[in-house]
Amino acid sequence: MSADHKTLAVYDAQVVEYERRVAQKPTPGLTEFVASLSPGGHVLDLGCGPGSSALELMTHGFTVDATDGSAEMVARAVARGVAARQALFQEITGEGVYDGIWANFSLLHLPRAEMPDILSRLRLALKPGGVFHIGLKLGKGEARDRLGRFYTYYQEDELTDLLTHNGFIPFHRIIGAGAGLDGRISDWIVLHAKGATDG
């Protein structure tokens, strides 16, 4: 998760409401993500929230490293049987660690200027040919929602270019709209990309 304290405070305060209104919804791209990975792989759930996606990934036989910046979200995930830990995006390190990285509507809380560095870190953390899932809200600029959470919005071509320039090869796209924790309908995009292999 990002280091934005206001955003983290919202998630700490509204973990139960988030789980009720957001985390129980069908997760776009999860079926395709699972199908793109080899059985028994190692997955990073980056911004795991209360652990819903991590649990689903675990049922498919994956080893899941679940992280979130919100202490309350981590506590809820742990209570549900997920081996989650508190960590910010900038604390993700390692090279060739993960078969897949699941960043489902978490990196949208990162300032635009910091996104290239984090994408580079995640690319290094992926094994060659590993799969990266990213979900973001569509739009332009940066702003806070009515709850005080910080958001960066992207256009599809901007996101595709960012991924490509940081060593990813996008191969699957889903676009939709839905209501989030603040109750407002937002357009969103999910992209799947593979880490480019050397040579």
PDB file of C-alpha atoms in Angstrom, residues 40-178:
ATOM      1  CA  GLY A  40       1.486 -24.514  -7.119  1.00  0.00           C
ATOM      2  CA  GLY A  41       3.068 -21.186  -7.980  1.00  0.00           C
ATOM      3  CA  HIS A  42       4.128 -18.393  -5.603  1.00  0.00           C
ATOM      4  CA  VAL A  43       1.910 -15.277  -5.754  1.00  0.00           C
ATOM      5  CA  LEU A  44       2.259 -11.822  -4.203  1.00  0.00           C
ATOM      6  CA  ASP A  45      -1.092 -10.282  -3.246  1.00  0.00           C
ATOM      7  CA  LEU A  46      -0.128  -6.596  -3.169  1.00  0.00           C
ATOM      8  CA  GLY A  47      -2.766  -4.734  -1.169  1.00  0.00           C
ATOM      9  CA  CYS A  48      -4.605  -7.810   0.066  1.00  0.00           C
ATOM     10  CA  GLY A  49      -7.300  -5.985   2.052  1.00  0.00           C
ATOM     11  CA  PRO A  50      -9.235  -8.421   4.244  1.00  0.00           C
ATOM     12  CA  GLY A  51      -7.799 -11.381   2.347  1.00  0.00           C
ATOM     13  CA  SER A  52     -10.627 -12.416   0.010  1.00  0.00           C
ATOM     14  CA  SER A  53      -8.492 -12.807  -3.121  1.00  0.00           C
ATOM     15  CA  ALA A  54      -5.647 -14.384  -1.169  1.00  0.00           C
ATOM     16  CA  LEU A  55      -8.015 -17.030   0.154  1.00  0.00           C
ATOM     17  CA  GLU A  56      -9.296 -17.741  -3.341  1.00  0.00           C
ATOM     18  CA  LEU A  57      -5.759 -18.064  -4.654  1.00  0.00           C
ATOM     19  CA  MET A  58      -4.904 -20.402  -1.781  1.00  0.00           C
ATOM     20  CA  THR A  59      -7.837 -22.662  -2.653  1.00  0.00           C
ATOM     21  CA  HIS A  60      -6.273 -23.078  -6.098  1.00  0.00           C
ATOM     22  CA  GLY A  61      -3.080 -24.358  -4.506  1.00  0.00           C
ATOM     23  CA  PHE A  62      -0.915 -21.243  -4.721  1.00  0.00           C
ATOM     24  CA  THR A  63       1.461 -20.095  -2.003  1.00  0.00           C
ATOM     25  CA  VAL A  64       0.411 -16.512  -1.277  1.00  0.00           C
ATOM     26  CA  ASP A  65       2.514 -13.711   0.181  1.00  0.00           C
ATOM     27  CA  ALA A  66      -0.176 -11.196   1.181  1.00  0.00           C
ATOM     28  CA  THR A  67       0.695  -7.608   2.079  1.00  0.00           C
ATOM     29  CA  ASP A  68      -1.242  -4.460   2.913  1.00  0.00           C
ATOM     30  CA  GLY A  69      -0.392  -1.066   4.381  1.00  0.00           C
ATOM     31  CA  SER A  70      -3.454  -1.050   6.629  1.00  0.00           C
ATOM     32  CA  ALA A  71      -2.891  -2.721  10.000  1.00  0.00           C
ATOM     33  CA  GLU A  72      -6.606  -3.439  10.378  1.00  0.00           C
ATOM     34  CA  MET A  73      -6.851  -5.033   6.931  1.00  0.00           C
ATOM     35  CA  VAL A  74      -3.865  -7.237   7.732  1.00  0.00           C
ATOM     36  CA  ALA A  75      -5.418  -8.245  11.065  1.00  0.00           C
ATOM     37  CA  ARG A  76      -8.672  -9.169   9.323  1.00  0.00           C
ATOM     38  CA  ALA A  77      -6.851 -11.206   6.680  1.00  0.00           C
ATOM     39  CA  VAL A  78      -4.846 -13.041   9.345  1.00  0.00           C
ATOM     40  CA  ALA A  79      -8.051 -13.789  11.270  1.00  0.00           C
ATOM     41  CA  ARG A  80      -9.400 -15.439   8.110  1.00  0.00           C
ATOM     42  CA  GLY A  81      -6.363 -17.706   7.792  1.00  0.00           C
ATOM     43  CA  VAL A  82      -4.167 -15.657   5.444  1.00  0.00           C
ATOM     44  CA  ALA A  83      -0.481 -15.274   6.312  1.00  0.00           C
ATOM     45  CA  ALA A  84      -0.604 -11.515   5.707  1.00  0.00           C
ATOM     46  CA  ARG A  85       1.915  -8.887   6.761  1.00  0.00           C
ATOM     47  CA  GLN A  86       1.913  -5.103   6.873  1.00  0.00           C
ATOM     48  CA  ALA A  87       4.074  -3.555   4.149  1.00  0.00           C
ATOM     49  CA  LEU A  88       4.092  -0.538   1.852  1.00  0.00           C
ATOM     50  CA  PHE A  89       4.664  -0.790  -1.891  1.00  0.00           C
ATOM     51  CA  GLN A  90       8.182   0.582  -1.474  1.00  0.00           C
ATOM     52  CA  GLU A  91       9.074  -2.293   0.851  1.00  0.00           C
ATOM     53  CA  ILE A  92       8.610  -4.984  -1.794  1.00  0.00           C
ATOM     54  CA  THR A  93      12.054  -6.314  -2.702  1.00  0.00           C
ATOM     55  CA  GLY A  94      13.655  -9.369  -4.223  1.00  0.00           C
ATOM     56  CA  GLU A  95      14.388 -10.651  -7.701  1.00  0.00           C
ATOM     57  CA  GLY A  96      12.701 -13.555  -9.436  1.00  0.00           C
ATOM     58  CA  VAL A  97      10.579 -14.394  -6.387  1.00  0.00           C
ATOM     59  CA  TYR A  98       7.006 -14.628  -7.697  1.00  0.00           C
ATOM     60  CA  ASP A  99       5.221 -16.534 -10.437  1.00  0.00           C
ATOM     61  CA  GLY A 100       2.423 -13.980 -10.262  1.00  0.00           C
ATOM     62  CA  ILE A 101       1.704 -10.591  -8.712  1.00  0.00           C
ATOM     63  CA  TRP A 102      -1.897  -9.648  -7.928  1.00  0.00           C
ATOM     64  CA  ALA A 103      -2.267  -5.857  -7.538  1.00  0.00           C
ATOM     65  CA  ASN A 104      -6.032  -5.496  -7.615  1.00  0.00           C
ATOM     66  CA  PHE A 105      -7.040  -1.834  -7.183  1.00  0.00           C
ATOM     67  CA  SER A 106      -4.187  -1.101  -4.806  1.00  0.00           C
ATOM     68  CA  LEU A 107      -1.613   0.728  -6.925  1.00  0.00           C
ATOM     69  CA  LEU A 108      -4.244   3.380  -7.720  1.00  0.00           C
ATOM     70  CA  HIS A 109      -3.385   4.936  -4.337  1.00  0.00           C
ATOM     71  CA  LEU A 110       0.196   5.581  -5.472  1.00  0.00           C
ATOM     72  CA  PRO A 111       1.180   9.057  -6.759  1.00  0.00           C
ATOM     73  CA  ARG A 112       1.746   9.028 -10.520  1.00  0.00           C
ATOM     74  CA  ALA A 113       5.377  10.118 -10.137  1.00  0.00           C
ATOM     75  CA  GLU A 114       6.131   7.024  -8.028  1.00  0.00           C
ATOM     76  CA  MET A 115       4.492   4.454 -10.305  1.00  0.00           C
ATOM     77  CA  PRO A 116       7.483   3.780 -12.625  1.00  0.00           C
ATOM     78  CA  ASP A 117       9.764   2.924  -9.705  1.00  0.00           C
ATOM     79  CA  ILE A 118       7.215   0.562  -8.155  1.00  0.00           C
ATOM     80  CA  LEU A 119       6.509  -1.130 -11.487  1.00  0.00           C
ATOM     81  CA  SER A 120      10.252  -1.636 -11.925  1.00  0.00           C
ATOM     82  CA  ARG A 121      10.460  -3.219  -8.461  1.00  0.00           C
ATOM     83  CA  LEU A 122       7.546  -5.523  -9.236  1.00  0.00           C
ATOM     84  CA  ARG A 123       9.019  -6.505 -12.587  1.00  0.00           C
ATOM     85  CA  LEU A 124      12.239  -7.534 -10.825  1.00  0.00           C
ATOM     86  CA  ALA A 125      10.267  -9.467  -8.217  1.00  0.00           C
ATOM     87  CA  LEU A 126       8.547 -11.518 -10.942  1.00  0.00           C
ATOM     88  CA  LYS A 127      10.147 -14.636 -12.309  1.00  0.00           C
ATOM     89  CA  PRO A 128      10.852 -14.479 -16.068  1.00  0.00           C
ATOM     90  CA  GLY A 129       7.530 -14.874 -17.844  1.00  0.00           C
ATOM     91  CA  GLY A 130       5.579 -14.337 -14.617  1.00  0.00           C
ATOM     92  CA  VAL A 131       2.125 -12.752 -14.734  1.00  0.00           C
ATOM     93  CA  PHE A 132       1.182  -9.337 -13.366  1.00  0.00           C
ATOM     94  CA  HIS A 133      -2.441  -8.339 -12.660  1.00  0.00           C
ATOM     95  CA  ILE A 134      -3.178  -4.641 -12.175  1.00  0.00           C
ATOM     96  CA  GLY A 135      -6.544  -2.986 -11.608  1.00  0.00           C
ATOM     97  CA  LEU A 136      -6.945   0.802 -11.676  1.00  0.00           C
ATOM     98  CA  LYS A 137      -9.670   3.407 -12.073  1.00  0.00           C
ATOM     99  CA  LEU A 138      -9.946   5.083 -15.459  1.00  0.00           C
ATOM    100  CA  GLY A 139      -9.702   8.849 -15.708  1.00  0.00           C
ATOM    101  CA  LYS A 140      -7.212  11.691 -15.552  1.00  0.00           C
ATOM    102  CA  GLY A 141      -5.256  13.402 -12.811  1.00  0.00           C
ATOM    103  CA  GLU A 142      -4.967  12.800  -9.077  1.00  0.00           C
ATOM    104  CA  ALA A 143      -7.599  13.522  -6.431  1.00  0.00           C
ATOM    105  CA  ARG A 144      -9.098  12.460  -3.119  1.00  0.00           C
ATOM    106  CA  ASP A 145     -12.524  10.839  -2.946  1.00  0.00           C
ATOM    107  CA  ARG A 146     -15.207  11.943  -0.515  1.00  0.00           C
ATOM    108  CA  LEU A 147     -13.755   9.607   2.138  1.00  0.00           C
ATOM    109  CA  GLY A 148     -10.319  11.221   1.858  1.00  0.00           C
ATOM    110  CA  ARG A 149      -8.536   8.439  -0.028  1.00  0.00           C
ATOM    111  CA  PHE A 150      -5.884   9.503  -2.538  1.00  0.00           C
ATOM    112  CA  TYR A 151      -6.295   8.238  -6.119  1.00  0.00           C
ATOM    113  CA  THR A 152      -4.329   8.439  -9.339  1.00  0.00           C
ATOM    114  CA  TYR A 153      -6.414   7.883 -12.476  1.00  0.00           C
ATOM    115  CA  TYR A 154      -5.090   6.494 -15.767  1.00  0.00           C
ATOM    116  CA  GLN A 155      -6.114   6.246 -19.385  1.00  0.00           C
ATOM    117  CA  GLU A 156      -5.728   2.831 -21.006  1.00  0.00           C
ATOM    118  CA  ASP A 157      -2.974   3.896 -23.400  1.00  0.00           C
ATOM    119  CA  GLU A 158      -1.037   5.574 -20.586  1.00  0.00           C
ATOM    120  CA  LEU A 159      -1.174   2.432 -18.464  1.00  0.00           C
ATOM    121  CA  THR A 160      -0.197   0.203 -21.375  1.00  0.00           C
ATOM    122  CA  ASP A 161       2.784   2.442 -22.123  1.00  0.00           C
ATOM    123  CA  LEU A 162       3.838   2.438 -18.458  1.00  0.00           C
ATOM    124  CA  LEU A 163       3.793  -1.333 -18.323  1.00  0.00           C
ATOM    125  CA  THR A 164       5.665  -1.699 -21.598  1.00  0.00           C
ATOM    126  CA  HIS A 165       8.363   0.803 -20.617  1.00  0.00           C
ATOM    127  CA  ASN A 166       8.915  -1.061 -17.349  1.00  0.00           C
ATOM    128  CA  GLY A 167       9.445  -4.490 -18.852  1.00  0.00           C
ATOM    129  CA  PHE A 168       5.933  -5.920 -19.094  1.00  0.00           C
ATOM    130  CA  ILE A 169       4.029  -7.294 -22.081  1.00  0.00           C
ATOM    131  CA  PRO A 170       0.252  -6.693 -21.700  1.00  0.00           C
ATOM    132  CA  PHE A 171      -1.872  -9.539 -23.066  1.00  0.00           C
ATOM    133  CA  HIS A 172      -5.350  -9.337 -21.533  1.00  0.00           C
ATOM    134  CA  ARG A 173      -7.744  -6.477 -20.758  1.00  0.00           C
ATOM    135  CA  ILE A 174     -11.080  -6.096 -18.960  1.00  0.00           C
ATOM    136  CA  ILE A 175     -12.953  -2.785 -18.718  1.00  0.00           C
ATOM    137  CA  GLY A 176     -15.984  -2.200 -16.518  1.00  0.00           C
ATOM    138  CA  ALA A 177     -17.669   0.058 -13.985  1.00  0.00           C
ATOM    139  CA  GLY A 178     -18.854  -0.337 -10.431  1.00  0.00           C
TER     140      GLY A 178
END
